[in-house]
mmCIF file of C-alpha atoms and ligand atoms in Angstrom:
data_model
loop_
_atom_site.group_PDB
_atom_site.id
_atom_site.type_symbol
_atom_site.label_atom_id
_atom_site.label_comp_id
_atom_site.label_asym_id
_atom_site.label_seq_id
_atom_site.Cartn_x
_atom_site.Cartn_y
_atom_site.Cartn_z
ATOM 1 C CA MET A 1 -6.870 -5.805 -18.149
ATOM 2 C CA ARG A 2 -9.076 -2.731 -17.510
ATOM 3 C CA ASP A 3 -7.241 0.487 -17.746
ATOM 4 C CA SER A 4 -8.665 2.170 -14.696
ATOM 5 C CA MET A 5 -9.408 0.949 -11.256
ATOM 6 C CA THR A 6 -11.047 3.165 -8.622
ATOM 7 C CA PRO A 7 -10.750 1.659 -5.117
ATOM 8 C CA PRO A 8 -12.421 3.622 -2.215
ATOM 9 C CA GLU A 9 -10.208 6.196 -0.616
ATOM 10 C CA THR A 10 -11.305 5.035 2.832
ATOM 11 C CA LEU A 11 -12.018 1.501 4.062
ATOM 12 C CA GLN A 12 -13.044 0.405 7.530
ATOM 13 C CA THR A 13 -12.513 -2.745 9.571
ATOM 14 C CA ALA A 14 -13.463 -3.536 13.062
ATOM 15 C CA ARG A 15 -10.487 -1.664 14.527
ATOM 16 C CA LEU A 16 -9.004 0.244 11.701
ATOM 17 C CA ILE A 17 -9.515 2.939 9.140
ATOM 18 C CA LEU A 18 -7.539 2.756 5.883
ATOM 19 C CA ARG A 19 -7.346 6.070 4.246
ATOM 20 C CA LYS A 20 -5.574 7.827 1.270
ATOM 21 C CA PRO A 21 -2.355 9.565 2.390
ATOM 22 C CA ARG A 22 -2.213 13.425 2.666
ATOM 23 C CA GLU A 23 0.703 15.678 1.868
ATOM 24 C CA ASP A 24 0.850 16.766 5.538
ATOM 25 C CA ASP A 25 1.210 13.081 6.794
ATOM 26 C CA ALA A 26 5.038 13.150 6.182
ATOM 27 C CA PRO A 27 6.183 14.085 9.655
ATOM 28 C CA LEU A 28 3.883 11.511 11.128
ATOM 29 C CA ILE A 29 5.040 8.742 8.787
ATOM 30 C CA PHE A 30 8.733 9.780 9.560
ATOM 31 C CA ARG A 31 8.214 9.659 13.340
ATOM 32 C CA THR A 32 6.002 6.639 13.420
ATOM 33 C CA TYR A 33 7.802 3.923 11.295
ATOM 34 C CA GLY A 34 9.802 5.634 8.443
ATOM 35 C CA GLN A 35 13.150 5.677 10.357
ATOM 36 C CA ASP A 36 12.744 2.170 11.994
ATOM 37 C CA ALA A 37 15.284 -0.201 10.698
ATOM 38 C CA GLU A 38 13.354 -3.194 12.161
ATOM 39 C CA VAL A 39 10.257 -2.168 10.207
ATOM 40 C CA THR A 40 12.095 -1.639 6.942
ATOM 41 C CA ARG A 41 14.371 -4.788 7.236
ATOM 42 C CA TYR A 42 12.566 -6.792 4.490
ATOM 43 C CA LEU A 43 11.286 -3.835 2.549
ATOM 44 C CA MET A 44 12.677 -2.538 -0.740
ATOM 45 C CA TRP A 45 13.632 0.952 0.699
ATOM 46 C CA ARG A 46 16.067 2.081 3.288
ATOM 47 C CA PRO A 47 15.025 3.669 6.617
ATOM 48 C CA HIS A 48 14.126 7.394 6.177
ATOM 49 C CA THR A 49 16.928 9.672 7.521
ATOM 50 C CA HIS A 50 14.906 13.110 6.950
ATOM 51 C CA VAL A 51 11.317 13.918 6.906
ATOM 52 C CA GLN A 52 11.761 14.790 3.209
ATOM 53 C CA ASP A 53 12.129 11.035 2.626
ATOM 54 C CA ALA A 54 8.585 10.573 3.814
ATOM 55 C CA GLN A 55 7.529 13.560 1.777
ATOM 56 C CA THR A 56 8.995 11.897 -1.384
ATOM 57 C CA ALA A 57 7.138 8.714 -0.455
ATOM 58 C CA ILE A 58 3.868 10.602 -0.151
ATOM 59 C CA GLN A 59 4.382 12.099 -3.591
ATOM 60 C CA ARG A 60 4.787 8.651 -5.025
ATOM 61 C CA PHE A 61 1.551 7.516 -3.273
ATOM 62 C CA VAL A 62 -0.319 10.463 -4.631
ATOM 63 C CA SER A 63 0.806 10.014 -8.082
ATOM 64 C CA GLY A 64 -0.037 6.257 -7.873
ATOM 65 C CA TRP A 65 -3.613 7.228 -6.932
ATOM 66 C CA THR A 66 -3.709 9.859 -9.843
ATOM 67 C CA SER A 67 -2.517 7.249 -12.411
ATOM 68 C CA GLU A 68 -4.795 4.619 -11.024
ATOM 69 C CA THR A 69 -1.850 2.062 -10.893
ATOM 70 C CA ARG A 70 -0.864 1.990 -7.230
ATOM 71 C CA PHE A 71 -2.990 2.605 -4.252
ATOM 72 C CA CYS A 72 -1.644 3.207 -0.836
ATOM 73 C CA TRP A 73 -3.709 3.544 2.210
ATOM 74 C CA LEU A 74 -2.419 4.767 5.629
ATOM 75 C CA ILE A 75 -3.854 2.609 8.429
ATOM 76 C CA VAL A 76 -5.068 4.516 11.514
ATOM 77 C CA THR A 77 -6.894 3.098 14.584
ATOM 78 C CA ARG A 78 -10.593 3.809 14.705
ATOM 79 C CA ASP A 79 -10.706 4.551 18.395
ATOM 80 C CA ALA A 80 -7.693 6.983 18.685
ATOM 81 C CA ASP A 81 -6.993 7.997 15.017
ATOM 82 C CA GLU A 82 -3.487 6.865 15.568
ATOM 83 C CA LEU A 83 -1.279 6.110 12.625
ATOM 84 C CA VAL A 84 -0.058 2.436 12.876
ATOM 85 C CA GLY A 85 0.957 1.617 9.253
ATOM 86 C CA SER A 86 0.282 1.423 5.592
ATOM 87 C CA ILE A 87 -0.897 -1.074 3.003
ATOM 88 C CA ALA A 88 -0.602 -0.685 -0.816
ATOM 89 C CA ALA A 89 -2.232 -2.551 -3.784
ATOM 90 C CA ARG A 90 -0.448 -2.376 -6.944
ATOM 91 C CA LYS A 91 -2.299 -3.142 -10.239
ATOM 92 C CA ASP A 92 -0.872 -5.829 -12.612
ATOM 93 C CA GLU A 93 -2.044 -7.899 -15.371
ATOM 94 C CA ASN A 94 -5.026 -9.759 -13.835
ATOM 95 C CA GLY A 95 -5.112 -8.473 -10.285
ATOM 96 C CA VAL A 96 -3.243 -6.644 -7.502
ATOM 97 C CA ASN A 97 -0.072 -7.178 -5.611
ATOM 98 C CA LEU A 98 0.006 -6.088 -2.019
ATOM 99 C CA GLY A 99 2.601 -4.602 0.275
ATOM 100 C CA TYR A 100 2.251 -3.522 3.839
ATOM 101 C CA LEU A 101 3.875 -2.608 7.092
ATOM 102 C CA LEU A 102 3.060 -1.753 10.685
ATOM 103 C CA ALA A 103 4.809 0.398 13.265
ATOM 104 C CA ARG A 104 6.663 -1.989 15.617
ATOM 105 C CA SER A 105 4.572 -1.022 18.701
ATOM 106 C CA HIS A 106 1.528 -2.440 16.912
ATOM 107 C CA TRP A 107 2.934 -5.866 15.949
ATOM 108 C CA GLY A 108 1.418 -9.010 17.130
ATOM 109 C CA ARG A 109 -2.283 -7.805 17.634
ATOM 110 C CA GLY A 110 -3.724 -9.232 14.377
ATOM 111 C CA LEU A 111 -3.976 -5.621 12.930
ATOM 112 C CA MET A 112 -2.380 -6.423 9.523
ATOM 113 C CA THR A 113 -4.315 -9.595 9.114
ATOM 114 C CA GLU A 114 -7.441 -7.323 9.493
ATOM 115 C CA ALA A 115 -6.183 -4.703 6.980
ATOM 116 C CA VAL A 116 -5.301 -7.355 4.414
ATOM 117 C CA ALA A 117 -8.631 -8.948 4.747
ATOM 118 C CA ALA A 118 -10.314 -5.606 3.953
ATOM 119 C CA ILE A 119 -8.246 -5.032 0.874
ATOM 120 C CA VAL A 120 -8.961 -8.622 -0.448
ATOM 121 C CA ARG A 121 -12.791 -7.991 0.138
ATOM 122 C CA TRP A 122 -12.553 -4.762 -1.873
ATOM 123 C CA ALA A 123 -10.355 -6.413 -4.682
ATOM 124 C CA PHE A 124 -12.737 -9.299 -5.280
ATOM 125 C CA SER A 125 -15.672 -6.902 -5.330
ATOM 126 C CA ASP A 126 -14.092 -5.615 -8.673
ATOM 127 C CA PRO A 127 -14.809 -8.005 -11.513
ATOM 128 C CA SER A 128 -11.564 -7.179 -13.166
ATOM 129 C CA ILE A 129 -9.499 -8.550 -10.394
ATOM 130 C CA PHE A 130 -8.894 -12.317 -10.552
ATOM 131 C CA ARG A 131 -5.767 -12.593 -8.367
ATOM 132 C CA VAL A 132 -4.527 -10.876 -5.218
ATOM 133 C CA TRP A 133 -0.914 -11.749 -4.473
ATOM 134 C CA ALA A 134 2.011 -10.857 -2.247
ATOM 135 C CA VAL A 135 5.569 -11.885 -1.959
ATOM 136 C CA CYS A 136 7.560 -11.973 1.294
ATOM 137 C CA ASP A 137 11.120 -12.836 2.171
ATOM 138 C CA VAL A 138 11.660 -16.455 3.092
ATOM 139 C CA GLU A 139 12.784 -15.378 6.399
ATOM 140 C CA ASN A 140 9.820 -12.948 7.156
ATOM 141 C CA ARG A 141 7.827 -15.319 9.106
ATOM 142 C CA ALA A 142 5.410 -12.717 10.400
ATOM 143 C CA SER A 143 4.463 -11.656 6.926
ATOM 144 C CA ALA A 144 4.021 -15.184 5.706
ATOM 145 C CA ARG A 145 1.840 -15.912 8.700
ATOM 146 C CA VAL A 146 -0.395 -12.853 8.047
ATOM 147 C CA LEU A 147 -0.989 -14.001 4.514
ATOM 148 C CA GLU A 148 -1.704 -17.629 5.643
ATOM 149 C CA LYS A 149 -4.145 -16.239 8.343
ATOM 150 C CA ALA A 150 -5.893 -14.109 5.621
ATOM 151 C CA GLY A 151 -6.417 -17.126 3.440
ATOM 152 C CA PHE A 152 -3.582 -16.839 0.995
ATOM 153 C CA LEU A 153 -1.984 -20.017 -0.418
ATOM 154 C CA CYS A 154 1.768 -20.319 -0.849
ATOM 155 C CA GLU A 155 2.584 -20.975 -4.518
ATOM 156 C CA GLY A 156 6.209 -21.552 -3.966
ATOM 157 C CA VAL A 157 9.506 -19.770 -3.862
ATOM 158 C CA LEU A 158 10.533 -17.178 -6.421
ATOM 159 C CA LYS A 159 14.303 -17.418 -6.460
ATOM 160 C CA GLN A 160 16.279 -14.142 -6.139
ATOM 161 C CA TRP A 161 13.107 -12.251 -6.722
ATOM 162 C CA SER A 162 13.311 -9.109 -4.621
ATOM 163 C CA LEU A 163 16.085 -6.645 -3.816
ATOM 164 C CA GLN A 164 15.837 -5.750 -0.200
ATOM 165 C CA PRO A 165 18.824 -3.494 0.421
ATOM 166 C CA ASN A 166 18.635 -3.739 4.234
ATOM 167 C CA VAL A 167 19.336 -7.464 4.245
ATOM 168 C CA SER A 168 21.512 -8.035 1.179
ATOM 169 C CA ALA A 169 23.045 -6.366 -1.956
ATOM 170 C CA ILE A 170 21.786 -9.216 -4.123
ATOM 171 C CA PRO A 171 18.029 -10.106 -4.833
ATOM 172 C CA ARG A 172 16.512 -12.416 -2.110
ATOM 173 C CA ASP A 173 14.403 -15.609 -2.392
ATOM 174 C CA CYS A 174 10.751 -14.861 -1.724
ATOM 175 C CA TYR A 175 7.558 -16.875 -1.131
ATOM 176 C CA SER A 176 4.723 -16.048 -3.465
ATOM 177 C CA TYR A 177 1.331 -16.109 -1.856
ATOM 178 C CA ALA A 178 -2.016 -15.668 -3.735
ATOM 179 C CA GLN A 179 -5.776 -15.787 -3.519
ATOM 180 C CA THR A 180 -7.645 -16.136 -6.764
ATOM 181 C CA ARG A 181 -11.262 -15.536 -7.626
ATOM 182 C CA GLN A 182 -11.982 -19.179 -8.215
ATOM 183 C CA SER A 183 -10.022 -20.655 -5.224
HETATM 184 C C1 COA B 201 4.561 -8.338 8.859
HETATM 185 C C2 COA B 201 3.768 -7.426 9.840
HETATM 186 C C3 COA B 201 2.903 -6.454 8.923
HETATM 187 C C4 COA B 201 2.766 -8.411 10.575
HETATM 188 O O1 COA B 201 1.758 -7.562 11.216
HETATM 189 P P1 COA B 201 1.038 -8.048 12.532
HETATM 190 O O2 COA B 201 -0.248 -7.057 12.696
HETATM 191 O O3 COA B 201 1.999 -8.049 13.641
HETATM 192 O O4 COA B 201 0.585 -9.445 12.033
HETATM 193 P P2 COA B 201 -0.435 -10.332 12.914
HETATM 194 O O5 COA B 201 -0.557 -9.961 14.355
HETATM 195 O O6 COA B 201 -1.724 -10.303 12.201
HETATM 196 O O7 COA B 201 0.127 -11.817 12.715
HETATM 197 C C5 COA B 201 1.572 -12.003 12.930
HETATM 198 C C6 COA B 201 1.702 -13.549 12.964
HETATM 199 O O8 COA B 201 3.053 -13.832 12.796
HETATM 200 C C7 COA B 201 3.555 -14.557 13.901
HETATM 201 N N1 COA B 201 5.060 -14.220 13.939
HETATM 202 C C8 COA B 201 5.492 -12.977 14.364
HETATM 203 N N2 COA B 201 6.757 -13.078 14.342
HETATM 204 C C9 COA B 201 7.166 -14.296 14.004
HETATM 205 C C10 COA B 201 8.290 -15.018 13.846
HETATM 206 N N3 COA B 201 9.507 -14.334 13.998
HETATM 207 N N4 COA B 201 8.348 -16.364 13.554
HETATM 208 C C11 COA B 201 7.119 -16.945 13.357
HETATM 209 N N5 COA B 201 5.975 -16.327 13.458
HETATM 210 C C12 COA B 201 6.013 -14.996 13.761
HETATM 211 C C13 COA B 201 2.679 -14.270 15.025
HETATM 212 O O9 COA B 201 2.692 -15.121 16.105
HETATM 213 C C14 COA B 201 1.249 -14.060 14.403
HETATM 214 O O10 COA B 201 0.763 -15.442 14.116
HETATM 215 P P3 COA B 201 -0.394 -16.021 14.982
HETATM 216 O O11 COA B 201 -1.477 -14.932 15.037
HETATM 217 O O12 COA B 201 -0.644 -17.288 14.390
HETATM 218 O O13 COA B 201 0.256 -16.086 16.440
HETATM 219 C C15 COA B 201 4.649 -6.710 10.661
HETATM 220 O O14 COA B 201 5.400 -7.650 11.416
HETATM 221 C C16 COA B 201 5.525 -5.649 10.047
HETATM 222 O O15 COA B 201 5.095 -4.600 9.787
HETATM 223 N N6 COA B 201 6.786 -6.113 9.716
HETATM 224 C C17 COA B 201 7.770 -5.150 9.058
HETATM 225 C C18 COA B 201 7.349 -4.823 7.633
HETATM 226 C C19 COA B 201 7.204 -6.044 6.754
HETATM 227 O O16 COA B 201 7.986 -6.860 6.940
HETATM 228 N N7 COA B 201 6.131 -5.943 5.892
HETATM 229 C C20 COA B 201 5.865 -7.153 5.050
HETATM 230 C C21 COA B 201 6.779 -7.097 3.793
HETATM 231 S S1 COA B 201 6.449 -8.552 2.809
#
């Protein structure tokens, strides 16, 4: 595995701009999706209760970029520069693992499929990346569908893989989806 990875700080799709978070994004994240229990249902964190929670999240994003291990982009619309969500790529042995979310008012427009496709394009342009993968709760049909539409294959179920505190106190079964360089 190569030690460093330097993805672009900004990526564009037909409708979206993916950009590196800034310190002053915290109030916007808090307002737009951080507090929403529907958005965070299948995520590994609890809804934000104070803007400081979003501030702490941004500090983690910034340190991930600095250590070149985790890259989070905020997703904004190209036409209105409106924050709609975020997507992250975390480096691992031979590739990257994705996580993502959208503000509820933007669900169902194909936006995340578009954002995931942009990250996959970037990932396979880096010769050190052989595998792009993501897991989603077995009940998170919208997320599974995004991955299928973006060309990922379901590899099976990882039993008791992920602790999602908003749905259960014990780890939940997840689907593992992947695209590989040779598939
Ligand atoms: C998962 C999420 C990012 C999807 O984003 P999105 O932009 O709405 O996704 P898309 O519009 O590209 O596609 C959603 C697909 O799921 C389908 N879908 C949505 N809810 C569904 C459900 N309850 N059951 C079955 N299919 C569902 C939609 O019909 C669509 O498929 P289609 O295009 O074939 O009709 C969004 O729902 C979200 O942010 N959820 C909360 C955070 C989250 O769970 N993140 C993923 C963690 S693994």
